[in-house]
Each structure stands twice: as C-alpha cells, then as structure tokens.
Short mmCIF file of C-alpha atoms in Angstrom, two decimals:
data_model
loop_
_atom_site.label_atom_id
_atom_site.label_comp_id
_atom_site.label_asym_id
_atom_site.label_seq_id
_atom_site.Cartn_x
_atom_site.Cartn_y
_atom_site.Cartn_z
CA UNK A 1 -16.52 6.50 98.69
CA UNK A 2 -16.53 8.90 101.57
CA UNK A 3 -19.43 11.15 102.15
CA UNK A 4 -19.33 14.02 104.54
CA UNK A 5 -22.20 15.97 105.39
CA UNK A 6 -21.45 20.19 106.68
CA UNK A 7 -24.31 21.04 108.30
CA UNK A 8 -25.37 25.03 108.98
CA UNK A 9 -22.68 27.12 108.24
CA UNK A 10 -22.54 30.97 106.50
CA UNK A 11 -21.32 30.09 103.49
CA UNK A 12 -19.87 31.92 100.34
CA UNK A 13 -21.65 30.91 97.31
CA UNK A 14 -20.54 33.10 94.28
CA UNK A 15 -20.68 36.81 95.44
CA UNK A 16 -22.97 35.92 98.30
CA UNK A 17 -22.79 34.40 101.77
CA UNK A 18 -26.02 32.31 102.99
CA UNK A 19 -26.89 29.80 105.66
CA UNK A 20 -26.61 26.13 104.59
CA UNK A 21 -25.37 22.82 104.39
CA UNK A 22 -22.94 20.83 101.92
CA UNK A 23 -22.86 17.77 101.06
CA UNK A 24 -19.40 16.58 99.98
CA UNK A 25 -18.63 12.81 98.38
CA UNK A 26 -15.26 11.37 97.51
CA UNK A 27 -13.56 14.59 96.15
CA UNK A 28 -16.14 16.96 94.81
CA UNK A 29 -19.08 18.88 96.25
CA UNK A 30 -22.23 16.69 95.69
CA UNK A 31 -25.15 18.75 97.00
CA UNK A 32 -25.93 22.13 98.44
CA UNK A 33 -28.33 22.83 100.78
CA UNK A 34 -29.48 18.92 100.78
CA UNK A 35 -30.49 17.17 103.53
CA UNK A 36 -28.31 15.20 106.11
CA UNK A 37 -26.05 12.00 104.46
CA UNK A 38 -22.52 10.76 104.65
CA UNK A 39 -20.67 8.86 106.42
CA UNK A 40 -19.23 11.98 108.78
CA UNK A 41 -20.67 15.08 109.60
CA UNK A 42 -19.35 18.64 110.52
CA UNK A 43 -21.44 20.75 112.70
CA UNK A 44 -20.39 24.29 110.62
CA UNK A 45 -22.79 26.49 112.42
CA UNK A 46 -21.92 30.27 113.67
CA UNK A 47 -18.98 29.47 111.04
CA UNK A 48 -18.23 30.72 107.76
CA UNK A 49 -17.72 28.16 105.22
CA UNK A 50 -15.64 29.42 102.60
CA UNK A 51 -13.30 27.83 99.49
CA UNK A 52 -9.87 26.64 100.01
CA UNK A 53 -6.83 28.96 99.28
CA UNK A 54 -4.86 28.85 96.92
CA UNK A 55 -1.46 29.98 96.59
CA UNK A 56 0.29 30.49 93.89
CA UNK A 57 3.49 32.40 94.65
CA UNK A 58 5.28 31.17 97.75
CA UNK A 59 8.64 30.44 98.75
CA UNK A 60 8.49 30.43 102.92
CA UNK A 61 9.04 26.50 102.29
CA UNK A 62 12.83 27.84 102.46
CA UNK A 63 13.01 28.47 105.57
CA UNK A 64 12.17 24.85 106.39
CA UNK A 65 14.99 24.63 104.11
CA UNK A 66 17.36 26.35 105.65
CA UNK A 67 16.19 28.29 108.78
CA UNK A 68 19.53 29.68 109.39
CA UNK A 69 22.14 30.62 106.70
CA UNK A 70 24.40 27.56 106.19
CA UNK A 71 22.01 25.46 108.30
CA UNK A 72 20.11 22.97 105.76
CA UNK A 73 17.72 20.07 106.59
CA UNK A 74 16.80 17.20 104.21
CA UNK A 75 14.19 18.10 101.33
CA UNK A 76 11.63 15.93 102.39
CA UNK A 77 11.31 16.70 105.92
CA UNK A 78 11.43 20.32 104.64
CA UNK A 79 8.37 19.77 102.72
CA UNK A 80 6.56 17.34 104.72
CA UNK A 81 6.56 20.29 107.44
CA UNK A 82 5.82 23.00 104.98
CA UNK A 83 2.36 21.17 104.01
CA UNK A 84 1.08 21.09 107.48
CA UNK A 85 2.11 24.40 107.86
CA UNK A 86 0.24 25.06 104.43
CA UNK A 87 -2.84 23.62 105.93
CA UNK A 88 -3.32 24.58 109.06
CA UNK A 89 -3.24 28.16 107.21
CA UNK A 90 -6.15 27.14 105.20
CA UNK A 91 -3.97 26.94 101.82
CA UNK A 92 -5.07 23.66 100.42
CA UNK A 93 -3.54 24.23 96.93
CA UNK A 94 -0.02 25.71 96.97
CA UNK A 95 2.58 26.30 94.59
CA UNK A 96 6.08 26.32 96.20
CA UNK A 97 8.16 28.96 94.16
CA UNK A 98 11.47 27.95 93.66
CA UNK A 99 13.96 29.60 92.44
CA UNK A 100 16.51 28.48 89.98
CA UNK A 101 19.23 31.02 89.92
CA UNK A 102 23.01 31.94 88.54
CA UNK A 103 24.03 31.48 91.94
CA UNK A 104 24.94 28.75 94.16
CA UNK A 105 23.54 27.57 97.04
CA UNK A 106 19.94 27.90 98.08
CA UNK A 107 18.46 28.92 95.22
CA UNK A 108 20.57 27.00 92.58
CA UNK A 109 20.78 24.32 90.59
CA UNK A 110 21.22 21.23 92.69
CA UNK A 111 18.67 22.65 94.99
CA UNK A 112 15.88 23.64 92.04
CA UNK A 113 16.13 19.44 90.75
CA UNK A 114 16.15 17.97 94.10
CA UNK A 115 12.97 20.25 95.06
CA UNK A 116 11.04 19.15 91.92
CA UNK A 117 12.22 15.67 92.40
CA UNK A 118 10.85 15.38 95.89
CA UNK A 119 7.30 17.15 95.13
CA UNK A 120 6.44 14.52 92.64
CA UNK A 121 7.68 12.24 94.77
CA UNK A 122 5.87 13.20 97.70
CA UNK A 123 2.80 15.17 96.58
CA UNK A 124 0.13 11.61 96.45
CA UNK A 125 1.37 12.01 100.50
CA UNK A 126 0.87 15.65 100.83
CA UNK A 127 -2.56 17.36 102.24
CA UNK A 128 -2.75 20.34 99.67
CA UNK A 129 -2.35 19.67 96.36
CA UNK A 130 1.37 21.13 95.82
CA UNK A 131 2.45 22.24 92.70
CA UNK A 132 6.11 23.46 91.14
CA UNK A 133 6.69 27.09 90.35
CA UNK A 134 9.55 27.48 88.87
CA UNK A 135 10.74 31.03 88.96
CA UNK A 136 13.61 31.43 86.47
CA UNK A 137 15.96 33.82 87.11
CA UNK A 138 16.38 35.50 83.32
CA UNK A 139 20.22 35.74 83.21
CA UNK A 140 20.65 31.86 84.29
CA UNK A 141 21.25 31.21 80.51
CA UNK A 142 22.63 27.86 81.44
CA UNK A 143 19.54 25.52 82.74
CA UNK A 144 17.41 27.27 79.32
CA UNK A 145 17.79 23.59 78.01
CA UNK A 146 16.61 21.86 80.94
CA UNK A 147 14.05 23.68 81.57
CA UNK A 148 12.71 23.58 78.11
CA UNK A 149 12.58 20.13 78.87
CA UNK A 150 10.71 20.44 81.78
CA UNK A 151 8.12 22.33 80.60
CA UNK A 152 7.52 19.89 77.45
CA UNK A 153 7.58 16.71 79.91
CA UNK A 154 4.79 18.92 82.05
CA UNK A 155 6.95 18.92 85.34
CA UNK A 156 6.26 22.83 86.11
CA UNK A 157 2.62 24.50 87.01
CA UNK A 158 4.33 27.70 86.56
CA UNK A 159 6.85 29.68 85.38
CA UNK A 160 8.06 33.10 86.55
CA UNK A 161 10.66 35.51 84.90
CA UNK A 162 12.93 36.98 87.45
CA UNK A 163 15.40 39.39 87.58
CA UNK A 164 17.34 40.35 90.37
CA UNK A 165 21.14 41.54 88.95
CA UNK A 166 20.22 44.60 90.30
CA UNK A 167 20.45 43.52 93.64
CA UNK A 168 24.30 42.61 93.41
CA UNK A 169 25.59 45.77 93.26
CA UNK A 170 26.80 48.14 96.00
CA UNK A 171 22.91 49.77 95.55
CA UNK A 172 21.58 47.59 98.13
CA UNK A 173 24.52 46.66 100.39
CA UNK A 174 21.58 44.81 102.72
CA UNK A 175 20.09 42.78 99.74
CA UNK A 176 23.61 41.72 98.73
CA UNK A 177 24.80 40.78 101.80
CA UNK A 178 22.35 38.75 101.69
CA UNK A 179 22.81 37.24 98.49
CA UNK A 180 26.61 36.42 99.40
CA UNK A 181 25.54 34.76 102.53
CA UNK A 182 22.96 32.27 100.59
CA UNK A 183 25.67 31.01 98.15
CA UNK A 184 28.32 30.66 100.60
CA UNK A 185 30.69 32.39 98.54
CA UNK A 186 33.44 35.00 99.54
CA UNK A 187 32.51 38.67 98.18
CA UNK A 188 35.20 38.53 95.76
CA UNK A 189 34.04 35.00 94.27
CA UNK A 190 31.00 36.56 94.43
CA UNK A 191 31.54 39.89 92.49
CA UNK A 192 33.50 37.94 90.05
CA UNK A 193 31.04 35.35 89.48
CA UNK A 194 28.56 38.31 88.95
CA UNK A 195 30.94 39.95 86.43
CA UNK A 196 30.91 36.53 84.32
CA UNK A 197 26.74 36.34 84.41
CA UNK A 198 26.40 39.97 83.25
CA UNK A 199 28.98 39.50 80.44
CA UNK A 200 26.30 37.81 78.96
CA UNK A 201 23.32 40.07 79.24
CA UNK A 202 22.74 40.60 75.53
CA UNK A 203 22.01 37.04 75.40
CA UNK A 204 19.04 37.22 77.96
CA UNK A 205 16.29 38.83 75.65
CA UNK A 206 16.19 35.68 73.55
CA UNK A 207 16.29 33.34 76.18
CA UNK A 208 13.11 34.91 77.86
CA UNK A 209 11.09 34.85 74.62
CA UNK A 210 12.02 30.80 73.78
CA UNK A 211 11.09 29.62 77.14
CA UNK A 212 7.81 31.45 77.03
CA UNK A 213 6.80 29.93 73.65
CA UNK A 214 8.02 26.88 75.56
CA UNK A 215 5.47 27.84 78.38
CA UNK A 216 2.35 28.62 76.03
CA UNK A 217 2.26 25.79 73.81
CA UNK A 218 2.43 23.79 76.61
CA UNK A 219 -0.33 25.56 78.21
CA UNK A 220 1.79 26.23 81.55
CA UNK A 221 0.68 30.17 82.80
CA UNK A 222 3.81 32.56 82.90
CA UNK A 223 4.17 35.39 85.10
CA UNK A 224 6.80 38.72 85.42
CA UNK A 225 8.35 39.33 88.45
CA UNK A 226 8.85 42.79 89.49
CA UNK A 227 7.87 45.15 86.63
CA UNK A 228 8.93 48.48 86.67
CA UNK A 229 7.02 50.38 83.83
CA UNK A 230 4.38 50.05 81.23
CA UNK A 231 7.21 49.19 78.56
CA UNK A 232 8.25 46.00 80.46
CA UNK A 233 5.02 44.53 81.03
CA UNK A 234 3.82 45.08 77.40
CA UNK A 235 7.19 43.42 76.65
CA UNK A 236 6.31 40.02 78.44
CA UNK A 237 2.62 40.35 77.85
CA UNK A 238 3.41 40.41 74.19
CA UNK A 239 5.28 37.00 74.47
CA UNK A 240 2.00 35.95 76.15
CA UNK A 241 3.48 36.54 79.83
CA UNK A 242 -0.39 37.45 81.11
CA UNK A 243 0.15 37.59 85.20
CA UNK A 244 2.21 40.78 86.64
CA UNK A 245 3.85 40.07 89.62
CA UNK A 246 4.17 42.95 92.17
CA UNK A 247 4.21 45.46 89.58
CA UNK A 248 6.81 48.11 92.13
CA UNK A 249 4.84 51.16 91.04
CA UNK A 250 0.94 52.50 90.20
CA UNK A 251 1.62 53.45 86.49
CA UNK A 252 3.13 49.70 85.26
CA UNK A 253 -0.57 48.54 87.61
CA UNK A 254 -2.87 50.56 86.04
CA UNK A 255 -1.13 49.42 82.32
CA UNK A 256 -1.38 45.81 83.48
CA UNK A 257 -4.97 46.39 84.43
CA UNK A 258 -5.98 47.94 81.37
CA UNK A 259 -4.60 45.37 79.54
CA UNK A 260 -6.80 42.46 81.53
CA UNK A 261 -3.68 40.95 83.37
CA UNK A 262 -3.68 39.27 86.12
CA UNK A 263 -1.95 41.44 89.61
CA UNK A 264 -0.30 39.47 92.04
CA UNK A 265 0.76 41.45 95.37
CA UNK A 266 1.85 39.53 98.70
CA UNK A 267 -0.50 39.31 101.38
CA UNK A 268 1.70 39.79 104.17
CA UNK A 269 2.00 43.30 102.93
CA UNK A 270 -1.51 43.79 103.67
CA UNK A 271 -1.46 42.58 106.89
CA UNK A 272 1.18 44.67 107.92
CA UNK A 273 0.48 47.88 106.09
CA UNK A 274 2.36 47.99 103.75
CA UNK A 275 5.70 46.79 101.45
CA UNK A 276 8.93 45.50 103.34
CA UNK A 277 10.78 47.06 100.55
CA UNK A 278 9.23 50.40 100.78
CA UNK A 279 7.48 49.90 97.24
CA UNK A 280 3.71 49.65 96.31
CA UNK A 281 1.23 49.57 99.18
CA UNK A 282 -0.87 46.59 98.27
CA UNK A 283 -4.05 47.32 100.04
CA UNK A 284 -3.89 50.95 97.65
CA UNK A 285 -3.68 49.00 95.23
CA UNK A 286 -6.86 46.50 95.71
CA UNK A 287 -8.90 49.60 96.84
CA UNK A 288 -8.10 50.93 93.22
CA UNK A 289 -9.12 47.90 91.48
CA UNK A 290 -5.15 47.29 90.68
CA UNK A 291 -4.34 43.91 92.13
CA UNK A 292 -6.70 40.61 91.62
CA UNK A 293 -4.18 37.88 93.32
CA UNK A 294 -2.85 37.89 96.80
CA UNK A 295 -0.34 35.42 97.53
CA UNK A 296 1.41 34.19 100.86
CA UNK A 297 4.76 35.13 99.38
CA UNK A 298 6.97 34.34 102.42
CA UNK A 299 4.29 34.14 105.64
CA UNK A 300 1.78 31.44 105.07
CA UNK A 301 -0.71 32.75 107.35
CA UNK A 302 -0.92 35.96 105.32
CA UNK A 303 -3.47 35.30 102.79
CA UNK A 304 -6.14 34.58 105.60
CA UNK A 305 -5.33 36.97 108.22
CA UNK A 306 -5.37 39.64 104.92
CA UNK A 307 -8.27 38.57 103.57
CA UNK A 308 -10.05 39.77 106.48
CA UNK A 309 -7.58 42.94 107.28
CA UNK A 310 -9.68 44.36 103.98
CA UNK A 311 -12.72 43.76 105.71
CA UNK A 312 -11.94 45.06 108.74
CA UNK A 313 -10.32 48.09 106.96
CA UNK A 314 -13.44 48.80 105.06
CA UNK A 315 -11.38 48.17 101.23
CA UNK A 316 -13.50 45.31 100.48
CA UNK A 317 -16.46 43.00 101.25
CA UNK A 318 -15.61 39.87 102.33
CA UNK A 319 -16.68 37.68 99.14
CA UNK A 320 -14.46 40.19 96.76
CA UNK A 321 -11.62 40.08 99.42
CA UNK A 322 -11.90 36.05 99.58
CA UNK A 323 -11.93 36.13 96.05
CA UNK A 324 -8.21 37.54 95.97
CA UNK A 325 -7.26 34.06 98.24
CA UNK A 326 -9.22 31.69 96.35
CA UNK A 327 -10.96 31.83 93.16
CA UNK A 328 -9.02 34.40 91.23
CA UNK A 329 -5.33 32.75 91.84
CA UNK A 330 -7.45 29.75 90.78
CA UNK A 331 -7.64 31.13 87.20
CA UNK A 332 -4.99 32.73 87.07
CA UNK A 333 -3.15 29.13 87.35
CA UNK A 334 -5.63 28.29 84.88
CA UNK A 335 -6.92 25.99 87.71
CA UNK A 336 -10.83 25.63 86.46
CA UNK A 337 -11.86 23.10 89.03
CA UNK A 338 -11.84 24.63 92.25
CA UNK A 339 -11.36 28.62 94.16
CA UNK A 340 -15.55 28.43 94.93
CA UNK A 341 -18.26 26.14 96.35
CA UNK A 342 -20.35 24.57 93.61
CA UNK A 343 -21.35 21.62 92.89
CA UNK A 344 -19.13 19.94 90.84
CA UNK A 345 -16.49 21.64 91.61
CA UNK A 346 -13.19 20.10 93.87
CA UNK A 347 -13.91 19.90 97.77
CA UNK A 348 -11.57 22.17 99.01
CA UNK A 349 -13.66 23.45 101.78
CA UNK A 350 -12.40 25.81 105.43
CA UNK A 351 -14.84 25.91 108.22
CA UNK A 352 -13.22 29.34 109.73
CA UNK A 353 -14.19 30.58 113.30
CA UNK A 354 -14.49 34.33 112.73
CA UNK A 355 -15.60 35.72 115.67
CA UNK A 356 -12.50 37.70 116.82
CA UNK A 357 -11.87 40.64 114.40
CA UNK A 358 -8.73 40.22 112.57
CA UNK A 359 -7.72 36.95 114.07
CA UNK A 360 -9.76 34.28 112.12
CA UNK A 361 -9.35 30.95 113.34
CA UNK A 362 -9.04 27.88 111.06
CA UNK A 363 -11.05 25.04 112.68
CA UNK A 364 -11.58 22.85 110.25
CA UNK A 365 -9.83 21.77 106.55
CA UNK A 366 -11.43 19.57 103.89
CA UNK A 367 -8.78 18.80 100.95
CA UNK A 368 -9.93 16.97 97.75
CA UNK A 369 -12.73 15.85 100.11
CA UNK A 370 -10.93 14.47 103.34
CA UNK A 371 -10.71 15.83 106.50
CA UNK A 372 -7.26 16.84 107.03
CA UNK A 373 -7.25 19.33 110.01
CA UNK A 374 -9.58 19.62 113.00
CA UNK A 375 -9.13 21.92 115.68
CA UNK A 376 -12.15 21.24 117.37
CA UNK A 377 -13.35 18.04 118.26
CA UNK A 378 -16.63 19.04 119.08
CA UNK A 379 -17.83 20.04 116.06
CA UNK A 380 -17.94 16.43 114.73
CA UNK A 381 -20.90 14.52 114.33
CA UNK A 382 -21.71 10.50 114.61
CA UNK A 383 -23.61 9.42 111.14
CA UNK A 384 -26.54 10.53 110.10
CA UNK A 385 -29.79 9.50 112.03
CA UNK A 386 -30.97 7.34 109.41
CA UNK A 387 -27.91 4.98 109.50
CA UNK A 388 -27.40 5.50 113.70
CA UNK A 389 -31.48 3.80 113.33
CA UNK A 390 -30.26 1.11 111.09
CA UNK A 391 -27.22 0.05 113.53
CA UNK A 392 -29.51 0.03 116.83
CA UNK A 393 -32.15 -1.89 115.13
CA UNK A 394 -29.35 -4.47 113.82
#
C-alpha cells in the first residue's frame, strides 16, 4: 500500500486553514497532523493544501472533440487529453456533460453512446475519477427508452434537463448559426428538421417527469438547465429535480434558494466578470448567498483561477469560496466521500502555490492517493528518516 507523507503546508480543514501535515495511505487520508511516514514525501510548506475539485458540469472535453467545426478526432484520444487537461487544473473528479440532442452531429446520438462507451472503458486509466453527465435535451423524445435504460443499468452520474428550441429560431441568428454548423446540415434541412421536433412538443411534459422518476429511484441527482422563473423551477423541483442550473435571472435564484436547492453558475463567468450571454452575473449572485456550485462549464481552469477571483474581489473568504469548487458540488452529486480533508475521507489532495494574486499555480495533484502531477521536482522528499537509517545500516 502506498503511503505518502505532506509535510507543512496551510491547509483547509473544515471552515479553517492551519499549518500541518497529512498523512495519506493507499486512497484515503490516514492521519492529520501525525508525524513523518510513508513511503514518499511532499515538502507542502509556504503552500496551501486544499481538497480536490470537483466538477460537475463540463463539456470543454468537446473541443478535444472537435476543435474546429467538421474537424473530429477519435474519442479516446479526445478524452485521454481532456483528463490531463482536467488535472493539471486541479479537477480530480469531473463529470463530462454530454449532450444528447434532436440534432445530428456533435451532440447526437452516435456521439452521446460512443462517449459513454469510451469513459467506462477508459476511466480505471484516467487520473480524475470521470463520471457521465448526461444532459438530455427535453424534446429528444426518441432516446427516452434508452436512456431509461441507462439510468436503471447505473451508466449515468447525472442527468440534466435541457432545453434549447429556443435557440433555433431567427431570435439568435449567432446561436443558430451555430447550431447548423455542429450538425452539418443545410439551413433548410435544418429548419425542417426543427419543424418535425417541435410538432411534438405536447409530448415533452411527460417525457421529463418519467425519466426523473427514472433518475430518483435510482438515486442518480437531476438538475434543470437554464430556468427562467420561479414557476419552472418549482415545476422540476416538484418531480424531485433538486440542482438549478444557471438560473438566467435573480427572482427564479432567490426561489431556488429558498427552497434549499442546489445553484450551479459557471466559473469562467467569474473570472471574467461576468455572463458571455449577457445574463446573471455570477459573482452577484454568490455575494447574495444565490449560487452554492461553480462549475468549469467550458474553461477548465476556471474553477481555480475563480475561486480565488472572490478572494481577491473581497465576495468571499477563501474556505467559503473553495467550498463552491470542492465540497459543495461534492454533495450536490451526492458524492459523500470526498470535497474536504478528513480523515477518512478520499485523498484527493492540491498542493497550490499561491503567491501571485489571481494566478494560483497548481504544483502538485494527489488523486485517490497517487501522485499524478508534479510541477516541481523539488518539493519531493527521499523516505522518511527512520527507513533512510534502516537502509544505511543494512
């Protein structure tokens, strides 16, 4: 069993953070603040020691996908590089969200199987712990079956509710566009395809409500995308739908809130200031006590670099602003074993260099209690001095 011993660094235990030393063997934390043992030690100090991310709505694993429209690599390589990218970011449980949609193309059917087929395949090979969020898209009436079957056989960590019809009309000529491009169809196979889908709306409503019964009794979290009032998220939260989404506006926030729901909002609007899309400003939101999840959404450095933007910014102390990376998208997932540093609890452990504000440094990643990323050499230590005596007496 492999022992490693992190010796001196500012650590976060619960709401505080405190000098010490961890003591990590095979995949859970062993000790805290015991002396030196293992078979490897980190030298942590002038860092801060902190819990692993974890994200749990993420789809910039596309882009290793496709980087350019019509421009696709093979599934594994795209994952393979999406986990080191994962890591390196300090993520060391992520759940890639995938999108199953009406459409063609990226986000359709062929792609949605042969993305769950190659996680299980290659998670036991992958650093973080990778996980399948599926993210429905509600009028894709057609896979309801499969997915039902899915969820029974215990192939999904998630499921999302999407909706994004709204999006193929002449509304948002950019987002269309877009949409066209990713399915590779003309705009008038397109529009015609769209007319088909929507001739089918009254069918949706029903749909929703049997895949999350699916969901619960399975015990798989659920989550709406995208809320737009009070009335919609009582709607889901009533079919036991318990995680908003990016709620777009403050009223449907402060309802979801009330209620006790879980707020998800993307980190990389944090980092930048605010929504892409010109909707809620995120880091409003967390000063108001209206968001308790930030995810990576499409940049996987943002949950990090954001983390400390709050800081910096004055919004939050640093263990409430970690907690939005870490141990809240934890339970959220209903993930009970890991998101802090206890004993007991998974070793999912970042040694972070933060000593240029706003531009934290990952130097070292422990996942499910290996070493998988060093940046610095140095900071490794020979074995204890109890077992270096033993080998020059021998």
């Amino acid at each position: 069993m492999t022992e490693i011993y992190i010796e001196g660094g500012r650590t976060l235990l619960g709401q505080e953070i405190g000098e010490t030393s961890l003591t990590i063997s095979g995949s859970s934390i062993a000790d805290i603040a015991g002396t030196a043992q293992g078979a490897l030690g980190l030298d942590a100090r002038g860092l801060l020691v902190m819990p692993g991310i974890v994200d749990i709505h993420g789809d910039a694993f596309e882009r290793q996908l496709m980087p350019r429209p019509g421009v696709d690599f093979p599934v594994d390589v795209a994952l393979i590089d999406s986990d080191k990218q994962a890591i390196t970011n300090g993520i060391t449980t992520v759940f890639h969200g995938t999108t199953w949609s009406w459409e063609p193309g990226l986000r359709g059917a062929e792609n949605a199987r042969g993305l769950l087929s190659a996680i299980e395949t290659l998670r036991p090979h992958l650093a973080a712990d990778t996980r399948f969020h599926l993210r429905q898209e509600t009028f894709n009436l057609d896979a309801e079956d499969e997915i039902i079957g899915w969820i029974k056989d215990r192939r999904i960590d998630l499921l999302a509710f999407n909706d994004h019809m709204d999006l193929t009309g002449i509304t948002k000529p950019a987002k269309r566009a877009k949409m066209v491009e990713r399915t590779g169809l003309s705009s008038q196979a397109f529009d015609e395809l769209v007319t088909r889908v929507l001739s089918r709306a009254d069918q949706v409503p029903a749909s929703i409500a049997r895949l999350a019964e699916a969901a619960n009794a399975a015990g798989i979290a659920t989550l709406s995308h995208d809320d737009n009032s009070p009335a919609m998220r009582a709607g889901f939260r009533d079919l036991g739908v318990r995680i908003a989404e990016f709620p777009i506006n403050e009223e449907t926030a402060i309802a979801s809130a009330e209620a006790g729901d879980f707020i998800i909002y993307g980190a990389p609007n944090v980092v930048r200031g605010g929504s892409h899309t010109g909707w809620t400003k995120a880091s409003d939101m967390i000063a108001k006590g209206l968001c308790s999840v930030l995810a990576s959404d499409y940049y996987y450095p943002a949950q990090l670099l954001a983390a400390f933007r709050l800081v910096h910014d004055g919004i939050l102390a640093l263990p409430q602003a970690w907690s939005l990376v870490s141990s809240a998208p934890a339970q959220a997932a209903g993930l009970t074993d890991r998101g802090d540093i206890a004993t007991g609890r998974r070793a999912d452990i970042l040694l972070i260099d933060d000593s240029v504000a706003l531009r934290p440094r990952i130097v070292a990643v422990i996942a499910n209690g290996k070493l998988v990323h060093l940046a610095d050499a140095q900071r490794l230590r020979p074995a204890t001095p109890l077992r270096q005596k033993a080998v020059a007496a021998a």
